[in-house]
mmCIF file of C-alpha atoms and ligand atoms in Angstrom:
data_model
loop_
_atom_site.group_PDB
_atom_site.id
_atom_site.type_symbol
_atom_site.label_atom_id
_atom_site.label_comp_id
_atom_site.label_asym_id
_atom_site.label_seq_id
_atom_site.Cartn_x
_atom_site.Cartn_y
_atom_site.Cartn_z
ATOM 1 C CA UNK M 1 0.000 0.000 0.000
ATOM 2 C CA UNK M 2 1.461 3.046 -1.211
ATOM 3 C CA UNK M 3 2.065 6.056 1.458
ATOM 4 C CA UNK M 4 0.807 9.361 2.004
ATOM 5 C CA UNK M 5 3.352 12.226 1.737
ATOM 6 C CA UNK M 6 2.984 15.527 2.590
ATOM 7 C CA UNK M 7 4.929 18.702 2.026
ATOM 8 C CA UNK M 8 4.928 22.135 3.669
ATOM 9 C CA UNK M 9 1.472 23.120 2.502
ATOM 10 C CA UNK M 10 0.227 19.912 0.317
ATOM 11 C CA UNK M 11 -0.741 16.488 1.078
ATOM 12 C CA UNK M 12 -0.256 13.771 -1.688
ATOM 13 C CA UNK M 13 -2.683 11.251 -1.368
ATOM 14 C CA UNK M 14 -2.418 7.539 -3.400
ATOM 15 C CA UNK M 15 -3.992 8.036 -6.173
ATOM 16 C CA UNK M 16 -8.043 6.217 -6.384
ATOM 17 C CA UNK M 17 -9.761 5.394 -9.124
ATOM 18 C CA UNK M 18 -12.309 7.560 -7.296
ATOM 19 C CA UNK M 19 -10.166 10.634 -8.212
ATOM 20 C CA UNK M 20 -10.998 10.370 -11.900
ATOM 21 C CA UNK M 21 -14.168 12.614 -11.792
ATOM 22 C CA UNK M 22 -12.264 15.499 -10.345
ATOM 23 C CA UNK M 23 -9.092 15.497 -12.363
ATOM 24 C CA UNK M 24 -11.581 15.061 -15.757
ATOM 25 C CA UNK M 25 -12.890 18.602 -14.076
ATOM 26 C CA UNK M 26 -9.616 20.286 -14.278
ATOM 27 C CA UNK M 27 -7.211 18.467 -16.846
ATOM 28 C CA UNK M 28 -8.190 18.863 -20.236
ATOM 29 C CA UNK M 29 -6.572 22.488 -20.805
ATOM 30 C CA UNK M 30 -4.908 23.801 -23.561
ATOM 31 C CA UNK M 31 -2.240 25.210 -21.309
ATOM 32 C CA UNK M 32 -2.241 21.915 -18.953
ATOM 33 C CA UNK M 33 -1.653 19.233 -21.867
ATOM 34 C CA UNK M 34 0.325 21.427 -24.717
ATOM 35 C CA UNK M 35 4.269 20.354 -23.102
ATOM 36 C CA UNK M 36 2.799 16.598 -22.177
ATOM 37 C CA UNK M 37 4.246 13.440 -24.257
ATOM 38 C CA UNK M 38 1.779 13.369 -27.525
ATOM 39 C CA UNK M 39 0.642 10.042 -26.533
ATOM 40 C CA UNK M 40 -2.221 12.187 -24.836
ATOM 41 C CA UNK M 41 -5.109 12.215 -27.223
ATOM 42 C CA UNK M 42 -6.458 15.933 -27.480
ATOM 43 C CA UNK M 43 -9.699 16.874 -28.308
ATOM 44 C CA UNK M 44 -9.241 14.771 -24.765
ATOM 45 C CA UNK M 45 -12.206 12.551 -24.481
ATOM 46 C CA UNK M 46 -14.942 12.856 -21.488
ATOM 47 C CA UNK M 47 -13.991 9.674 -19.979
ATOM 48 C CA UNK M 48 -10.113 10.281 -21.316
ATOM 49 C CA UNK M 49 -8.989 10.139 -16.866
ATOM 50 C CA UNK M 50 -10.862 7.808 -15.811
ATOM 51 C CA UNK M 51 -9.583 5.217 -19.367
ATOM 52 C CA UNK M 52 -6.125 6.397 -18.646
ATOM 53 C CA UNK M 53 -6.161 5.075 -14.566
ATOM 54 C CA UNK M 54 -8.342 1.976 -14.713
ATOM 55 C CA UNK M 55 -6.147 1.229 -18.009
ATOM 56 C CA UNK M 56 -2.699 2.386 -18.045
ATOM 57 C CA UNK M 57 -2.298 3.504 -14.207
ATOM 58 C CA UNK M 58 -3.358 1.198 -11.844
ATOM 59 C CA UNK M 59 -1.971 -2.401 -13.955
ATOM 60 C CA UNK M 60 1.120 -0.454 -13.743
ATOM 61 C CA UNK M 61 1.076 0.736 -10.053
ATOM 62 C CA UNK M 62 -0.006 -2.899 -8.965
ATOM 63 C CA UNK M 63 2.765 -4.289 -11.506
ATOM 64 C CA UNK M 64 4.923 -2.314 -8.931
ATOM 65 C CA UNK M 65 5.906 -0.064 -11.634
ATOM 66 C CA UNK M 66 4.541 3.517 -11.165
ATOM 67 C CA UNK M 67 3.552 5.467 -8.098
ATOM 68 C CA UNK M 68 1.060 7.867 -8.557
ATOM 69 C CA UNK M 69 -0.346 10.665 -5.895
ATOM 70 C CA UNK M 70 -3.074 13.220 -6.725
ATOM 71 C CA UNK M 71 -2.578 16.670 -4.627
ATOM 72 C CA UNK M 72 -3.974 18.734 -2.302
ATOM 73 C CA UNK M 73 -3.952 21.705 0.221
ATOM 74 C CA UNK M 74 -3.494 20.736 3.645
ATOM 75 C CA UNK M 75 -6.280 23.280 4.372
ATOM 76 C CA UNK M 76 -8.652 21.463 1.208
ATOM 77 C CA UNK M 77 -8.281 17.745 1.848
ATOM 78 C CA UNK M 78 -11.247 17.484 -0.504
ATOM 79 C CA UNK M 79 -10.258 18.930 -3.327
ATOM 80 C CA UNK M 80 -8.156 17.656 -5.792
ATOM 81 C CA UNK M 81 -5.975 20.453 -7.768
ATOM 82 C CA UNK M 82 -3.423 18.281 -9.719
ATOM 83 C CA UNK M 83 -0.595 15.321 -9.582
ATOM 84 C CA UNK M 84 2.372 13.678 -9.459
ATOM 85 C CA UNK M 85 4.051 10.322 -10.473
ATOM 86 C CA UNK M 86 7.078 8.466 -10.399
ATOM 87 C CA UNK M 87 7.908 5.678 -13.192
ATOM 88 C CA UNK M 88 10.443 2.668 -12.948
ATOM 89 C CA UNK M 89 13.048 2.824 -16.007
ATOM 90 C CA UNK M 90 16.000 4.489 -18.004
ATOM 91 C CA UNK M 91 14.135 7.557 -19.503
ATOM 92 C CA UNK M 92 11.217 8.906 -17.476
ATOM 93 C CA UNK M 93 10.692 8.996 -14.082
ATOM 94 C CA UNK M 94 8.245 11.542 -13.586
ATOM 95 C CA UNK M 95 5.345 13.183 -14.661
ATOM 96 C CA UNK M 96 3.110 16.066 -12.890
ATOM 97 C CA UNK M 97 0.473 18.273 -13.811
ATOM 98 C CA UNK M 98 -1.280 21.470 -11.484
ATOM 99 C CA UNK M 99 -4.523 22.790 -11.962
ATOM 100 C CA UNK M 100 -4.214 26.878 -13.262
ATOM 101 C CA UNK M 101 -5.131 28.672 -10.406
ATOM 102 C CA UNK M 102 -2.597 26.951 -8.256
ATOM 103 C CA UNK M 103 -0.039 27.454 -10.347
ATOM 104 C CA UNK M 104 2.927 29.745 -9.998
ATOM 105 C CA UNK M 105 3.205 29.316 -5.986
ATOM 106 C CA UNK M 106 5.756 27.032 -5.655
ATOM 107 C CA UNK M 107 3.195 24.287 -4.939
ATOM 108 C CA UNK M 108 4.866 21.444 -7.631
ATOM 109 C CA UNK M 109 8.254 22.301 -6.432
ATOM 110 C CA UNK M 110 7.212 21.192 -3.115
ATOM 111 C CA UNK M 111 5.361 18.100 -4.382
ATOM 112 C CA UNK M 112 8.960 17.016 -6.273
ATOM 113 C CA UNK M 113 10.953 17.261 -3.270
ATOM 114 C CA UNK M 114 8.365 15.071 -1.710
ATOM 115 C CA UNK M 115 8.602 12.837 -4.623
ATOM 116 C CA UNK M 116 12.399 12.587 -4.985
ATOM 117 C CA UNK M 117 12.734 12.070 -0.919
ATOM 118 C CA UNK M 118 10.675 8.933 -1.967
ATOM 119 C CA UNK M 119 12.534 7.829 -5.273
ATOM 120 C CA UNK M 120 15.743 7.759 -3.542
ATOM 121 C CA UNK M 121 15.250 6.813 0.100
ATOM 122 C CA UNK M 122 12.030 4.722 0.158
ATOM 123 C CA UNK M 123 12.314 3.198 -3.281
ATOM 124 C CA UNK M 124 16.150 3.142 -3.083
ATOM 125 C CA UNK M 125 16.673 4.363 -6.682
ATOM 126 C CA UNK M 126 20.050 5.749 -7.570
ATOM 127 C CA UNK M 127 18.863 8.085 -10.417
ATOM 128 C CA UNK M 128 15.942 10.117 -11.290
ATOM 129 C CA UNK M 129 15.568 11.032 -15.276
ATOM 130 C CA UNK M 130 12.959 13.768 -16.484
ATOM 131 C CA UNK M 131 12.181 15.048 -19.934
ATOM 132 C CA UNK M 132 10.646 17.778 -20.830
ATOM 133 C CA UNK M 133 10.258 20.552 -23.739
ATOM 134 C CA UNK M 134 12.932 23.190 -23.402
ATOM 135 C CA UNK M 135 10.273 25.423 -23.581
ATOM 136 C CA UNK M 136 8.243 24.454 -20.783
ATOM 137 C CA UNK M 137 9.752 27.154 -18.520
ATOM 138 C CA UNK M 138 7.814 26.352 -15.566
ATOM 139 C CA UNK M 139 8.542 22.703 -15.735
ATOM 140 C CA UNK M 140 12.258 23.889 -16.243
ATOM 141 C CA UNK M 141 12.363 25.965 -13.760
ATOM 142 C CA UNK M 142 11.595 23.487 -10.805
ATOM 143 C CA UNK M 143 14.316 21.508 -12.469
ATOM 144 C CA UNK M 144 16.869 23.434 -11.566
ATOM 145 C CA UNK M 145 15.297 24.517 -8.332
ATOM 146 C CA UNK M 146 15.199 20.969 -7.638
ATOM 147 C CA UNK M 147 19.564 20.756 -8.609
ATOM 148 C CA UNK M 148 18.918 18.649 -11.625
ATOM 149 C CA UNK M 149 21.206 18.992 -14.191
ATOM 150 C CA UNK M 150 20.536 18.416 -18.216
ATOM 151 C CA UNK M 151 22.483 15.537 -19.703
ATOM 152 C CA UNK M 152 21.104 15.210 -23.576
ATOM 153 C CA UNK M 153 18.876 16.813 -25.826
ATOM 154 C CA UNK M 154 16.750 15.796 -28.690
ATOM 155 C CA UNK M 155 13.647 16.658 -30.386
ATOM 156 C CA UNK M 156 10.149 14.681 -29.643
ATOM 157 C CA UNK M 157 6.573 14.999 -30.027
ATOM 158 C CA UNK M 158 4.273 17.014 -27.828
ATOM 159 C CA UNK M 159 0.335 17.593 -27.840
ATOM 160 C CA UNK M 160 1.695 20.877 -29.477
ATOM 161 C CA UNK M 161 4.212 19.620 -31.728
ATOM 162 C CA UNK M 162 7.414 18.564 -32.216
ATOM 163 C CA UNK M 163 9.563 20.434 -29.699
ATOM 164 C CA UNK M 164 13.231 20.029 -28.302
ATOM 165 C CA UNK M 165 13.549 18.231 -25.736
ATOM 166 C CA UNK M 166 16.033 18.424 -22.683
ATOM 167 C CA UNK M 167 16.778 15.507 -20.525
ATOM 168 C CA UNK M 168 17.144 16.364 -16.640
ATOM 169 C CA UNK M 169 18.797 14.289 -14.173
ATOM 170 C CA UNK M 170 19.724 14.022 -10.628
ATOM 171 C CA UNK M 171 21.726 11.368 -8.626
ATOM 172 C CA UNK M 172 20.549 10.330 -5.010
ATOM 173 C CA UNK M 173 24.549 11.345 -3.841
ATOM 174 C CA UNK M 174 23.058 14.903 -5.551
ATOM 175 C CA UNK M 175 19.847 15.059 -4.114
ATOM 176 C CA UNK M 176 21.234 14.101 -0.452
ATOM 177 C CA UNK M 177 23.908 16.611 -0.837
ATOM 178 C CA UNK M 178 21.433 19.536 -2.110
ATOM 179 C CA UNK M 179 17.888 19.161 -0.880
ATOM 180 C CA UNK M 180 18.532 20.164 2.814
ATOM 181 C CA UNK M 181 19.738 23.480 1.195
ATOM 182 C CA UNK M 182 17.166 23.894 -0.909
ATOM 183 C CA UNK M 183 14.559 26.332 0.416
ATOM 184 C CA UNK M 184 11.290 24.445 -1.190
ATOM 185 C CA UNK M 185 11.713 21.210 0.762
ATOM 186 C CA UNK M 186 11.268 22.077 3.918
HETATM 187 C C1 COA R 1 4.796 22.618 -14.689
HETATM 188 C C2 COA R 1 3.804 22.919 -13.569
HETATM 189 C C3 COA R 1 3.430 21.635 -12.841
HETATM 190 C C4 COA R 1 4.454 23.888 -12.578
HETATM 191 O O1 COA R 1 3.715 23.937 -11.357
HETATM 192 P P1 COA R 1 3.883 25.168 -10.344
HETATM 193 O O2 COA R 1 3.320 24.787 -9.031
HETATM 194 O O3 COA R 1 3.367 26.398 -10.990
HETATM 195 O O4 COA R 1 5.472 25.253 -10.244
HETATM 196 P P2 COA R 1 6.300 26.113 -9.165
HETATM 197 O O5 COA R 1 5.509 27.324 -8.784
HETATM 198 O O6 COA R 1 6.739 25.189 -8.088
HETATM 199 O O7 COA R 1 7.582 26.535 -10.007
HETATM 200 C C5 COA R 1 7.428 27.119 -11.291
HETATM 201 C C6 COA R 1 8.558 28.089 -11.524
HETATM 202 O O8 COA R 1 8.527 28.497 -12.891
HETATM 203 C C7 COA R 1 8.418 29.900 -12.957
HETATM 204 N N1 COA R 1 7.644 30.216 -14.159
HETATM 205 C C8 COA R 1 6.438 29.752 -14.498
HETATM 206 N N2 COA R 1 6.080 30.250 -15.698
HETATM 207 C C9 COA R 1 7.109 31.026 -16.107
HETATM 208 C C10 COA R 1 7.347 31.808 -17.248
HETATM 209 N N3 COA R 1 6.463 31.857 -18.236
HETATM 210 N N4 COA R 1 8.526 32.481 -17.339
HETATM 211 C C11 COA R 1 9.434 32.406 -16.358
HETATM 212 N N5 COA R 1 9.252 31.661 -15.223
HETATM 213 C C12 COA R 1 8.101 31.002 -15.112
HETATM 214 C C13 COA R 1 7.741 30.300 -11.677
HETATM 215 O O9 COA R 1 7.989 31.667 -11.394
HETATM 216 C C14 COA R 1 8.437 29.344 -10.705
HETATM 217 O O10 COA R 1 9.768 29.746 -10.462
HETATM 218 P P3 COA R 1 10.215 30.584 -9.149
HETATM 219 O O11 COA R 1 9.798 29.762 -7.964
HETATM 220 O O12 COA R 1 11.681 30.710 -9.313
HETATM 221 O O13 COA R 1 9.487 31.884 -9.217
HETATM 222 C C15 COA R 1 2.520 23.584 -14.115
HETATM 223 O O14 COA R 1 2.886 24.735 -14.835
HETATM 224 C C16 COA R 1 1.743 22.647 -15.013
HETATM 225 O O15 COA R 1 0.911 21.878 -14.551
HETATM 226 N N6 COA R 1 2.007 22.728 -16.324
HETATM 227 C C17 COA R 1 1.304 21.884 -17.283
HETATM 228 C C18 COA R 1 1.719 20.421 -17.207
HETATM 229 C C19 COA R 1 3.203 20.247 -17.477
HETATM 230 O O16 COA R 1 3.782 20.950 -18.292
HETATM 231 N N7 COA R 1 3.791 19.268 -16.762
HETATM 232 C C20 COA R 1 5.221 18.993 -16.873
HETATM 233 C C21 COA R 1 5.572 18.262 -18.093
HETATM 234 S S1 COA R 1 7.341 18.034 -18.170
#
């Protein structure tokens, strides 16, 4: 049974099939799926969430694969305003989305710290690997707030487009060196 975490202001709850309804509410935006892998279908179907956890999600979470947490504010248990994951293998190893209001308040930075406290000292992982489009600034930016460092580029396709891409990385000798310095992950 996977854990809740929590973070200064957040608690990341295992995800439920149950959470479907609410992230169908707030997912399918323009500005939410443009920088995710095109593999997400857009015009995003009305039952596109609920598809994706019962059949992509969940087999791989009880595989032991993926890990997958929706967020919230410690002060709104109820309500769901985006989420995080963490995937076994070479190339990605993480994924997160935030509803728009919440955005822009250091809210995912704290969910990654979280996350990568997890990865590398629950899971025991010795790197964590993140793509993402060089012109996702936000995404970028909690990158390097995070001390990852980018270790290829190439180009691949978005819901937008094609798009370079830059591969970020951190080790868990990184991570244990930086994050008690780093002022999100309190
Ligand atoms: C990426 C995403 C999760 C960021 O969540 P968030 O809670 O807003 O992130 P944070 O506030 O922790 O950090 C974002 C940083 O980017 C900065 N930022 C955001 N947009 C920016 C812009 N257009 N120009 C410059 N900086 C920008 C913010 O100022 C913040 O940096 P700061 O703390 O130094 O000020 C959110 O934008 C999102 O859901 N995007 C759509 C899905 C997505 O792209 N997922 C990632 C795929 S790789």
């Amino acid at each position: 049974m996977l854990a809740q975490l929590t973070a200064e202001r957040l608690i990341l709850r295992p995800l439920q099939l149950s959470d479907a309804d609410q992230a169908q509410r707030l997912f399918p935006q323009w500005e939410i799926v443009k920088y995710l892998n095109a593999k997400v279908p857009w015009p995003f179907p009305a039952d596109g969430v609920l598809t994706f956890y019962r059949d992509v999600s969940f087999p791989a979470i009880e595989r032991g694969d993926e890990w997958h947490w929706t967020l919230r504010l410690k002060n709104a248990p109820d309500e769901l305003i985006g989420a995080i994951s963490l995937h076994r293998g070479d190339q990605i190893n993480r994924g997160f989305w935030l509803s728009q209001p919440w955005q822009g308040k250091g809210l995912m930075t704290e969910a990654v710290c979280a996350t990568n406290d997890f990865w590398f000292d629950v899971l025991g992982f010795d790197v964590l690997r993140a793509p993402k489009a060089a012109e996702n600034i936000a995404s970028r930016r909690i990158s390097e707030k995070t001390g990852m460092r980018i270790v290829a580029t190439c180009e691949s396709e978005y819901v937008c487009g094609r798009l370079l891409t830059e591969m970020w990385e951190i080790t868990a000798d990184e991570w244990h060196a930086k994050r008690h310095v780093l002022n999100h992950c309190r």
